[in-house]
Amino acid sequence: MRDRQAVRDARRAQEFGGFVAGAAGRLLHTATLLTAEAPDANPRARRLLTRALAHTYAHWDRPPGEDPYDRARRHLATRFAQATWHRSRPHGPLAALTPRERLVLVLRLYEGLADEQTAALLGLPAERVRALCDRGTATVLHPRPGPPRTRAATP
């Protein structure tokens, strides 16, 4: 009985290790975009990724057909939306965006989620997601001089 459990645990760890090897780079880039940190100095993004991967591993014995990448991405988005660290001053081209606009832009444009998927993930109407995406895109393409805007960040 213990042998079967050990074999199952070893297989689970090997499968998860393969998932991390294939997906961690893209997930880290997603987290870095969300936190608007520099790619070479991104401690908050790394903490966010670590939590998402830990959550994904805890739920690794998933129903067939559930994508672990989707689970990790969903956890990244919800943790970012709920966390307090995004209130710090971001830097770079996404710094002019509010945290909610940044979250929508990353999910829509970098991760490639549809309006409806993004809306379901964030609990917003699809029209609101489209408006946030349009406003965020306009802000990035045509930045205004001055300090970045700040607003409440919870979706």
Tab-separated table of C-alpha atoms in Angstrom:
chain	number	residue	atom	x	y	z
A	1	MET	CA	0.000	0.000	0.000
A	2	ARG	CA	2.794	2.423	0.884
A	3	ASP	CA	4.611	1.509	-2.315
A	4	ARG	CA	1.642	2.538	-4.436
A	5	GLN	CA	1.384	5.846	-2.583
A	6	ALA	CA	5.104	6.486	-3.034
A	7	VAL	CA	4.876	5.714	-6.753
A	8	ARG	CA	1.826	7.988	-7.079
A	9	ASP	CA	3.607	10.810	-5.215
A	10	ALA	CA	6.714	10.414	-7.372
A	11	ARG	CA	4.642	10.476	-10.552
A	12	ARG	CA	2.748	13.563	-9.321
A	13	ALA	CA	6.015	15.357	-8.541
A	14	GLN	CA	7.451	14.413	-11.934
A	15	GLU	CA	4.339	15.613	-13.798
A	16	PHE	CA	4.314	18.871	-11.860
A	17	GLY	CA	8.046	19.346	-12.466
A	18	GLY	CA	7.444	18.986	-16.192
A	19	PHE	CA	4.616	21.503	-16.021
A	20	VAL	CA	6.798	24.016	-14.158
A	21	ALA	CA	9.663	23.533	-16.621
A	22	GLY	CA	7.344	24.317	-19.512
A	23	ALA	CA	5.110	27.031	-18.058
A	24	ALA	CA	7.056	28.884	-15.371
A	25	GLY	CA	8.798	31.269	-17.768
A	26	ARG	CA	5.586	32.492	-19.349
A	27	LEU	CA	3.801	32.664	-15.988
A	28	LEU	CA	6.688	34.675	-14.528
A	29	HIS	CA	6.481	37.084	-17.441
A	30	THR	CA	2.730	37.411	-16.861
A	31	ALA	CA	3.311	38.104	-13.158
A	32	THR	CA	6.033	40.634	-14.021
A	33	LEU	CA	3.661	42.444	-16.366
A	34	LEU	CA	0.976	42.488	-13.681
A	35	THR	CA	3.282	43.937	-11.039
A	36	ALA	CA	4.919	46.288	-13.598
A	37	GLU	CA	8.357	45.441	-12.253
A	38	ALA	CA	11.547	45.304	-14.261
A	39	PRO	CA	12.187	41.799	-15.654
A	40	ASP	CA	15.543	41.545	-13.880
A	41	ALA	CA	14.265	42.892	-10.537
A	42	ASN	CA	10.847	41.402	-9.869
A	43	PRO	CA	10.539	40.074	-6.302
A	44	ARG	CA	6.785	40.704	-6.062
A	45	ALA	CA	6.188	38.889	-9.357
A	46	ARG	CA	8.269	35.951	-8.124
A	47	ARG	CA	6.258	35.781	-4.887
A	48	LEU	CA	3.045	35.927	-6.891
A	49	LEU	CA	4.272	33.112	-9.155
A	50	THR	CA	5.401	30.992	-6.199
A	51	ARG	CA	1.969	31.256	-4.621
A	52	ALA	CA	0.248	30.399	-7.885
A	53	LEU	CA	2.471	27.359	-8.426
A	54	ALA	CA	1.972	26.195	-4.837
A	55	HIS	CA	-1.786	26.488	-5.306
A	56	THR	CA	-1.586	24.594	-8.586
A	57	TYR	CA	0.473	21.807	-6.990
A	58	ALA	CA	-1.984	21.555	-4.095
A	59	HIS	CA	-4.757	20.978	-6.645
A	60	TRP	CA	-2.686	18.869	-9.026
A	61	ASP	CA	-4.993	15.847	-8.821
A	62	ARG	CA	-7.473	17.691	-10.978
A	63	PRO	CA	-10.377	16.340	-12.965
A	64	PRO	CA	-9.402	15.184	-16.450
A	65	GLY	CA	-9.555	17.995	-18.975
A	66	GLU	CA	-8.708	20.826	-16.565
A	67	ASP	CA	-5.653	22.727	-17.730
A	68	PRO	CA	-3.095	23.405	-14.976
A	69	TYR	CA	-1.868	26.495	-16.862
A	70	ASP	CA	-5.371	27.974	-16.720
A	71	ARG	CA	-5.541	27.236	-12.989
A	72	ALA	CA	-2.182	28.920	-12.363
A	73	ARG	CA	-3.080	31.926	-14.529
A	74	ARG	CA	-6.431	32.277	-12.776
A	75	HIS	CA	-4.694	32.177	-9.412
A	76	LEU	CA	-2.152	34.801	-10.554
A	77	ALA	CA	-4.960	37.115	-11.638
A	78	THR	CA	-7.085	36.715	-8.531
A	79	ARG	CA	-4.138	37.017	-6.144
A	80	PHE	CA	-2.959	40.137	-7.948
A	81	ALA	CA	-6.435	41.641	-7.777
A	82	GLN	CA	-6.715	40.924	-4.041
A	83	ALA	CA	-3.160	41.722	-2.983
A	84	THR	CA	-1.935	44.955	-1.495
A	85	TRP	CA	1.508	45.026	-3.131
A	86	HIS	CA	0.173	46.427	-6.392
A	87	ARG	CA	-0.411	49.714	-4.613
A	88	SER	CA	3.317	50.388	-4.758
A	89	ARG	CA	4.608	52.654	-7.483
A	90	PRO	CA	5.113	50.651	-10.702
A	91	HIS	CA	7.724	51.507	-13.314
A	92	GLY	CA	7.943	51.056	-17.058
A	93	PRO	CA	5.459	51.346	-19.895
A	94	LEU	CA	2.575	49.859	-17.886
A	95	ALA	CA	3.062	52.261	-14.975
A	96	ALA	CA	0.481	54.709	-16.342
A	97	LEU	CA	-2.248	52.072	-16.038
A	98	THR	CA	-4.413	51.461	-13.017
A	99	PRO	CA	-3.977	47.943	-11.590
A	100	ARG	CA	-7.341	46.893	-13.010
A	101	GLU	CA	-6.447	48.159	-16.497
A	102	ARG	CA	-3.076	46.405	-16.254
A	103	LEU	CA	-4.770	43.156	-15.227
A	104	VAL	CA	-7.240	43.326	-18.113
A	105	LEU	CA	-4.552	44.225	-20.665
A	106	VAL	CA	-2.258	41.405	-19.563
A	107	LEU	CA	-5.048	38.839	-19.642
A	108	ARG	CA	-6.485	40.052	-22.941
A	109	LEU	CA	-3.395	40.964	-24.945
A	110	TYR	CA	-0.549	38.927	-23.474
A	111	GLU	CA	-2.438	35.817	-22.364
A	112	GLY	CA	-4.890	35.972	-25.265
A	113	LEU	CA	-8.099	35.470	-23.290
A	114	ALA	CA	-11.349	36.533	-24.901
A	115	ASP	CA	-13.446	39.332	-23.417
A	116	GLU	CA	-15.927	36.822	-22.047
A	117	GLN	CA	-13.234	34.650	-20.437
A	118	THR	CA	-11.592	37.680	-18.852
A	119	ALA	CA	-14.960	38.953	-17.641
A	120	ALA	CA	-15.797	35.579	-16.082
A	121	LEU	CA	-12.389	35.360	-14.420
A	122	LEU	CA	-12.656	38.844	-12.914
A	123	GLY	CA	-16.385	38.822	-12.211
A	124	LEU	CA	-17.033	41.816	-14.460
A	125	PRO	CA	-19.418	42.342	-17.368
A	126	ALA	CA	-17.827	41.806	-20.790
A	127	GLU	CA	-18.624	45.424	-21.721
A	128	ARG	CA	-16.628	46.638	-18.708
A	129	VAL	CA	-13.677	44.460	-19.746
A	130	ARG	CA	-13.815	45.900	-23.266
A	131	ALA	CA	-13.931	49.452	-21.873
A	132	LEU	CA	-10.978	48.802	-19.548
A	133	CYS	CA	-9.017	47.228	-22.393
A	134	ASP	CA	-9.755	50.147	-24.719
A	135	ARG	CA	-8.852	52.740	-22.095
A	136	GLY	CA	-5.694	50.877	-21.091
A	137	THR	CA	-4.588	50.462	-24.694
A	138	ALA	CA	-5.161	54.169	-25.359
A	139	THR	CA	-3.172	55.053	-22.228
A	140	VAL	CA	-0.214	52.906	-23.281
A	141	LEU	CA	-0.255	54.100	-26.891
A	142	HIS	CA	-0.789	57.784	-26.058
A	143	PRO	CA	0.700	58.407	-22.593
A	144	ARG	CA	-0.045	61.654	-20.815
A	145	PRO	CA	2.777	63.528	-19.116
A	146	GLY	CA	2.689	63.480	-15.348
A	147	PRO	CA	2.446	60.926	-12.555
A	148	PRO	CA	0.606	57.625	-13.079
A	149	ARG	CA	-3.071	57.446	-12.180
A	150	THR	CA	-4.068	55.540	-9.086
A	151	ARG	CA	-7.424	54.053	-8.232
A	152	ALA	CA	-8.846	51.284	-6.145
A	153	ALA	CA	-7.560	48.086	-7.680
A	154	THR	CA	-10.028	45.396	-6.684
A	155	PRO	CA	-12.132	44.171	-9.614
